[in-house]
mmCIF file of C-alpha atoms in Angstrom:
data_model
loop_
_atom_site.group_PDB
_atom_site.id
_atom_site.type_symbol
_atom_site.label_atom_id
_atom_site.label_comp_id
_atom_site.label_asym_id
_atom_site.label_seq_id
_atom_site.Cartn_x
_atom_site.Cartn_y
_atom_site.Cartn_z
ATOM 1 C CA MET A 1 13.394 -28.615 -59.257
ATOM 2 C CA THR A 2 12.424 -25.337 -57.546
ATOM 3 C CA LEU A 3 14.336 -23.856 -54.555
ATOM 4 C CA GLU A 4 11.365 -24.578 -52.387
ATOM 5 C CA MET A 5 11.519 -28.229 -53.338
ATOM 6 C CA ARG A 6 15.348 -28.265 -52.557
ATOM 7 C CA ARG A 7 14.562 -26.743 -49.145
ATOM 8 C CA ALA A 8 12.042 -29.170 -48.450
ATOM 9 C CA LEU A 9 14.564 -31.973 -49.122
ATOM 10 C CA ALA A 10 17.001 -30.129 -46.914
ATOM 11 C CA ARG A 11 14.583 -30.442 -44.104
ATOM 12 C CA LEU A 12 14.385 -34.329 -44.169
ATOM 13 C CA PRO A 13 15.885 -36.092 -41.254
ATOM 14 C CA TYR A 14 19.597 -36.722 -41.587
ATOM 15 C CA GLU A 15 19.285 -40.459 -41.518
ATOM 16 C CA GLU A 16 16.907 -40.357 -44.522
ATOM 17 C CA LYS A 17 19.135 -38.050 -46.339
ATOM 18 C CA LEU A 18 22.113 -40.526 -45.864
ATOM 19 C CA ARG A 19 19.789 -43.273 -47.178
ATOM 20 C CA ARG A 20 19.218 -41.327 -50.293
ATOM 21 C CA VAL A 21 22.928 -40.626 -50.667
ATOM 22 C CA ALA A 22 23.681 -44.263 -50.446
ATOM 23 C CA ALA A 23 20.945 -44.974 -53.017
ATOM 24 C CA LEU A 24 22.386 -42.293 -55.323
ATOM 25 C CA ILE A 25 25.775 -43.817 -55.203
ATOM 26 C CA GLU A 26 24.212 -47.248 -55.953
ATOM 27 C CA PHE A 27 22.246 -45.678 -58.928
ATOM 28 C CA SER A 28 25.223 -43.923 -60.343
ATOM 29 C CA ARG A 29 27.197 -47.246 -60.126
ATOM 30 C CA ARG A 30 24.618 -49.064 -62.089
ATOM 31 C CA PHE A 31 23.825 -46.148 -64.578
ATOM 32 C CA ARG A 32 27.293 -45.144 -65.472
ATOM 33 C CA ARG A 33 28.097 -45.351 -69.130
ATOM 34 C CA PRO A 34 30.609 -48.063 -69.680
ATOM 35 C CA LEU A 35 34.046 -46.541 -70.283
ATOM 36 C CA PRO A 36 36.055 -47.323 -73.342
ATOM 37 C CA ALA A 37 39.146 -49.383 -72.512
ATOM 38 C CA SER A 38 41.376 -46.427 -73.234
ATOM 39 C CA ASP A 39 39.764 -44.235 -70.611
ATOM 40 C CA THR A 40 42.104 -44.113 -67.522
ATOM 41 C CA SER A 41 40.169 -41.428 -65.461
ATOM 42 C CA ILE A 42 39.820 -42.280 -61.740
ATOM 43 C CA ARG A 43 36.211 -43.034 -60.707
ATOM 44 C CA PRO A 44 35.271 -43.767 -57.157
ATOM 45 C CA VAL A 45 33.630 -47.160 -56.751
ATOM 46 C CA LEU A 46 32.275 -48.459 -53.470
ATOM 47 C CA PRO A 47 32.508 -52.079 -52.920
ATOM 48 C CA PRO A 48 29.412 -53.898 -51.946
ATOM 49 C CA THR A 49 28.554 -54.083 -48.227
ATOM 50 C CA PRO A 50 30.735 -56.932 -46.843
ATOM 51 C CA LYS A 51 28.505 -59.877 -45.624
ATOM 52 C CA HIS A 52 29.323 -61.048 -42.109
ATOM 53 C CA MET B 1 19.205 -56.271 -53.623
ATOM 54 C CA PRO B 2 19.729 -54.048 -50.502
ATOM 55 C CA VAL B 3 21.470 -50.847 -51.005
ATOM 56 C CA PRO B 4 24.718 -50.509 -49.015
ATOM 57 C CA ASP B 5 24.308 -47.741 -46.492
ATOM 58 C CA ILE B 6 26.565 -45.098 -45.161
ATOM 59 C CA PRO B 7 27.878 -46.448 -41.856
ATOM 60 C CA LEU B 8 28.169 -43.040 -40.074
ATOM 61 C CA GLY B 9 27.542 -44.517 -36.663
ATOM 62 C CA GLU B 10 30.442 -46.893 -37.041
ATOM 63 C CA ILE B 11 32.565 -44.117 -38.332
ATOM 64 C CA PHE B 12 31.790 -42.209 -35.174
ATOM 65 C CA THR B 13 32.774 -45.333 -33.254
ATOM 66 C CA ALA B 14 36.113 -45.425 -34.939
ATOM 67 C CA ALA B 15 36.860 -41.851 -34.144
ATOM 68 C CA ASP B 16 35.666 -42.099 -30.687
ATOM 69 C CA GLY B 17 38.137 -45.114 -30.345
ATOM 70 C CA LEU B 18 40.946 -42.802 -31.304
ATOM 71 C CA ARG B 19 39.881 -40.234 -28.754
ATOM 72 C CA ALA B 20 39.706 -42.908 -26.027
ATOM 73 C CA ALA B 21 43.174 -44.163 -27.030
ATOM 74 C CA GLY B 22 44.523 -40.668 -26.563
ATOM 75 C CA LEU B 23 45.560 -40.339 -30.261
ATOM 76 C CA ILE B 24 43.311 -37.367 -30.870
ATOM 77 C CA ARG B 25 41.825 -34.711 -28.551
ATOM 78 C CA GLU B 26 38.546 -34.180 -30.226
ATOM 79 C CA TYR B 27 36.955 -34.896 -33.731
ATOM 80 C CA ALA B 28 34.017 -33.850 -36.004
ATOM 81 C CA LEU B 29 32.583 -34.778 -39.303
ATOM 82 C CA GLY B 30 33.251 -32.103 -42.016
ATOM 83 C CA GLY B 31 33.136 -31.918 -45.695
ATOM 84 C CA ALA B 32 30.412 -32.970 -47.997
ATOM 85 C CA LEU B 33 28.807 -35.646 -45.740
ATOM 86 C CA ALA B 34 28.366 -33.005 -43.200
ATOM 87 C CA ALA B 35 26.951 -30.538 -45.609
ATOM 88 C CA VAL B 36 24.241 -33.105 -46.470
ATOM 89 C CA ARG B 37 23.019 -32.722 -42.915
ATOM 90 C CA TYR B 38 21.954 -29.084 -43.976
ATOM 91 C CA THR B 39 21.198 -29.364 -47.683
ATOM 92 C CA GLU B 40 19.313 -31.677 -50.115
ATOM 93 C CA PRO B 41 20.965 -35.027 -50.511
ATOM 94 C CA PHE B 42 23.805 -35.267 -53.016
ATOM 95 C CA THR B 43 26.312 -37.897 -53.980
ATOM 96 C CA THR B 44 29.622 -38.007 -52.005
ATOM 97 C CA TYR B 45 31.835 -40.914 -51.787
ATOM 98 C CA ASP B 46 33.906 -40.480 -48.454
ATOM 99 C CA ALA B 47 33.720 -39.191 -44.950
ATOM 100 C CA ASP B 48 36.044 -36.390 -43.892
ATOM 101 C CA ILE B 49 36.855 -36.546 -40.162
ATOM 102 C CA PHE B 50 38.713 -33.496 -38.857
ATOM 103 C CA PHE B 51 40.617 -34.090 -35.601
ATOM 104 C CA ILE B 52 42.635 -31.986 -33.072
ATOM 105 C CA PRO B 53 45.803 -34.050 -32.777
ATOM 106 C CA SER B 54 47.275 -35.051 -29.431
ATOM 107 C CA ASP B 55 50.649 -35.124 -31.031
ATOM 108 C CA PRO B 56 51.703 -31.381 -31.728
ATOM 109 C CA GLY B 57 54.430 -32.589 -34.193
ATOM 110 C CA LEU B 58 54.404 -32.306 -38.063
ATOM 111 C CA SER B 59 52.982 -35.779 -38.503
ATOM 112 C CA ALA B 60 49.885 -34.975 -36.185
ATOM 113 C CA GLY B 61 50.205 -38.531 -35.085
ATOM 114 C CA ILE B 62 48.806 -39.906 -38.314
ATOM 115 C CA PRO B 63 51.010 -43.029 -38.477
ATOM 116 C CA ALA B 64 49.932 -44.057 -34.846
ATOM 117 C CA ILE B 65 46.269 -43.274 -35.878
ATOM 118 C CA PHE B 66 46.444 -45.626 -38.886
ATOM 119 C CA ALA B 67 48.220 -48.232 -36.797
ATOM 120 C CA HIS B 68 45.523 -48.212 -34.255
ATOM 121 C CA LEU B 69 42.825 -48.489 -36.833
ATOM 122 C CA ARG B 70 44.630 -51.380 -38.582
ATOM 123 C CA ALA B 71 44.949 -53.059 -35.197
ATOM 124 C CA ALA B 72 41.023 -52.447 -34.524
ATOM 125 C CA GLY B 73 40.515 -54.426 -37.877
ATOM 126 C CA TYR B 74 39.757 -51.705 -40.336
ATOM 127 C CA GLY B 75 40.953 -51.883 -43.909
ATOM 128 C CA GLU B 76 42.858 -49.194 -45.698
ATOM 129 C CA GLU B 77 43.047 -47.960 -49.293
ATOM 130 C CA GLY B 78 44.679 -45.020 -50.811
ATOM 131 C CA GLY B 79 45.239 -43.308 -47.572
ATOM 132 C CA HIS B 80 41.674 -43.850 -46.441
ATOM 133 C CA THR B 81 40.352 -46.134 -43.694
ATOM 134 C CA LEU B 82 37.588 -48.370 -44.904
ATOM 135 C CA VAL B 83 34.727 -48.562 -42.371
ATOM 136 C CA ARG B 84 32.470 -51.298 -43.760
ATOM 137 C CA GLY B 85 33.761 -50.529 -47.209
ATOM 138 C CA PHE B 86 33.100 -46.798 -46.844
ATOM 139 C CA PRO B 87 36.307 -44.535 -47.236
ATOM 140 C CA VAL B 88 37.091 -42.365 -44.326
ATOM 141 C CA GLN B 89 39.766 -39.563 -44.612
ATOM 142 C CA TRP B 90 41.397 -38.285 -41.379
ATOM 143 C CA LEU B 91 42.383 -34.616 -41.463
ATOM 144 C CA ALA B 92 44.399 -32.689 -38.794
ATOM 145 C CA ALA B 93 42.469 -29.591 -37.969
ATOM 146 C CA ARG B 94 44.147 -26.171 -37.799
ATOM 147 C CA GLY B 95 42.930 -22.571 -37.466
ATOM 148 C CA LEU B 96 39.489 -22.460 -39.003
ATOM 149 C CA THR B 97 38.876 -26.158 -39.104
ATOM 150 C CA GLU B 98 40.178 -26.505 -35.458
ATOM 151 C CA GLU B 99 37.645 -23.917 -34.416
ATOM 152 C CA ALA B 100 34.949 -25.878 -36.341
ATOM 153 C CA VAL B 101 35.848 -29.001 -34.544
ATOM 154 C CA ARG B 102 35.732 -27.250 -31.153
ATOM 155 C CA GLU B 103 32.354 -25.678 -31.804
ATOM 156 C CA ALA B 104 30.839 -28.676 -33.587
ATOM 157 C CA GLU B 105 27.398 -29.768 -32.969
ATOM 158 C CA ALA B 106 26.722 -33.064 -30.904
ATOM 159 C CA LEU B 107 24.379 -35.450 -32.545
ATOM 160 C CA GLU B 108 23.511 -39.197 -32.516
ATOM 161 C CA PHE B 109 23.390 -41.476 -35.496
ATOM 162 C CA ASP B 110 22.149 -45.083 -35.237
ATOM 163 C CA GLY B 111 22.343 -44.546 -31.542
ATOM 164 C CA VAL B 112 26.032 -43.570 -31.726
ATOM 165 C CA PRO B 113 27.008 -40.127 -30.399
ATOM 166 C CA GLY B 114 29.039 -38.004 -32.766
ATOM 167 C CA ARG B 115 29.955 -34.431 -33.759
ATOM 168 C CA VAL B 116 29.429 -32.496 -36.866
ATOM 169 C CA PHE B 117 30.588 -29.145 -38.161
ATOM 170 C CA ARG B 118 28.039 -26.349 -37.807
ATOM 171 C CA VAL B 119 26.713 -25.009 -41.140
ATOM 172 C CA GLU B 120 28.281 -21.614 -40.622
ATOM 173 C CA HIS B 121 31.721 -23.186 -40.350
ATOM 174 C CA LEU B 122 30.994 -25.308 -43.693
ATOM 175 C CA VAL B 123 30.061 -22.054 -45.487
ATOM 176 C CA VAL B 124 33.275 -20.269 -44.412
ATOM 177 C CA ILE B 125 35.529 -23.429 -45.062
ATOM 178 C CA ALA B 126 34.132 -23.790 -48.581
ATOM 179 C CA ALA B 127 34.631 -20.063 -49.298
ATOM 180 C CA SER B 128 38.149 -20.336 -48.120
ATOM 181 C CA VAL B 129 38.915 -23.225 -50.495
ATOM 182 C CA GLY B 130 37.393 -21.328 -53.386
ATOM 183 C CA ARG B 131 37.199 -24.020 -56.130
ATOM 184 C CA PRO B 132 34.093 -23.733 -58.469
ATOM 185 C CA LYS B 133 32.426 -26.654 -56.643
ATOM 186 C CA ASP B 134 33.108 -24.995 -53.271
ATOM 187 C CA ARG B 135 31.504 -21.748 -54.473
ATOM 188 C CA ALA B 136 28.499 -23.897 -55.569
ATOM 189 C CA ARG B 137 28.443 -25.522 -52.099
ATOM 190 C CA VAL B 138 28.521 -22.112 -50.430
ATOM 191 C CA GLN B 139 25.410 -21.145 -52.494
ATOM 192 C CA GLN B 140 23.639 -24.357 -51.684
ATOM 193 C CA LEU B 141 24.364 -24.001 -48.002
ATOM 194 C CA LEU B 142 23.259 -20.364 -47.947
ATOM 195 C CA GLU B 143 20.025 -21.136 -49.787
ATOM 196 C CA GLN B 144 19.007 -24.358 -47.961
ATOM 197 C CA GLY B 145 20.970 -24.507 -44.696
ATOM 198 C CA ASN B 146 19.083 -22.130 -42.462
ATOM 199 C CA VAL B 147 22.323 -20.443 -41.732
ATOM 200 C CA ASP B 148 22.580 -17.992 -38.596
ATOM 201 C CA ARG B 149 23.830 -14.861 -40.387
ATOM 202 C CA ASP B 150 25.227 -13.339 -37.215
ATOM 203 C CA ARG B 151 27.259 -16.414 -36.278
ATOM 204 C CA LEU B 152 28.415 -16.606 -40.023
ATOM 205 C CA ALA B 153 29.638 -13.015 -39.803
ATOM 206 C CA ASP B 154 31.546 -13.687 -36.661
ATOM 207 C CA VAL B 155 33.342 -16.614 -38.130
ATOM 208 C CA CYS B 156 34.216 -14.609 -41.266
ATOM 209 C CA ARG B 157 35.456 -11.780 -39.143
ATOM 210 C CA ARG B 158 37.493 -13.961 -36.838
ATOM 211 C CA HIS B 159 39.211 -15.590 -39.881
ATOM 212 C CA HIS B 160 39.518 -12.423 -42.090
ATOM 213 C CA LEU B 161 37.458 -14.061 -44.790
ATOM 214 C CA THR B 162 34.735 -12.583 -47.013
ATOM 215 C CA LEU B 163 32.201 -14.725 -48.845
ATOM 216 C CA PRO B 164 32.356 -14.621 -52.597
ATOM 217 C CA ARG B 165 29.847 -12.801 -54.632
ATOM 218 C CA LEU B 166 27.536 -15.413 -55.828
#
C-alpha cells in the first residue's frame, strides 16, 4: 500500500474508521491460527456484543 | 453475523457521568483509538480515557471512579471497565497528558459529545514513551495526521522533548 493510499484512508470519517477497526478485530478473531495447548501467551479477545 | 462495533458514544457517556458526579474535572480520549482519528484504521482492543482527577491524592479517586461505574451497571475485567463488552482504561493525567486533556478537541460521536487528544499531543506522548511501536506511531501520525508543525514544536518545547530521528 502506498503512502498516498494510507493518507486517503486517514481522511475517512472517524465513524467509518472505527467501523473498520471493529471489522479488523472480528477478522483477526476468526483468522487467528489456533494456538497449541502449551501456548500461554495473553491475547485480547472481545466478547460478542451482548444481546439486550 | 453483524460485527460488534466500538461503542465510543457510550464510552463518552460513561466519562461524562464521572464528570457530572464530580469524580473527575475533565477527560479526553487518548491512546490508539484517538490516533485512529488521524491515521488509517488499525487494530486496537481498548479505549484509553485520560482524566484530570477531582481528588488530588495519590489514588486520583480511582476506587470511587470504579465504584461509580459499577453502580451504573458497567462490568469490570482486569482493571478495565467494560462498556458493552469493550474494555476502557481510566488513566489519571499529569504534565503532558494533563495538557493534552485540557487542550483536547471537542467532537460528537453517535450524537454524543466527547473530547479527543489533538494529533500534536499524540505525537509527543508517543515520542515520550519511546517503545518501538510508539516510534512507529510517531511516524504514522506525522505522515498521515496533517500535523500542525508550529503547534507540535510548541508542545515539544514546553515539555522539553525532541522527536526521535525516524
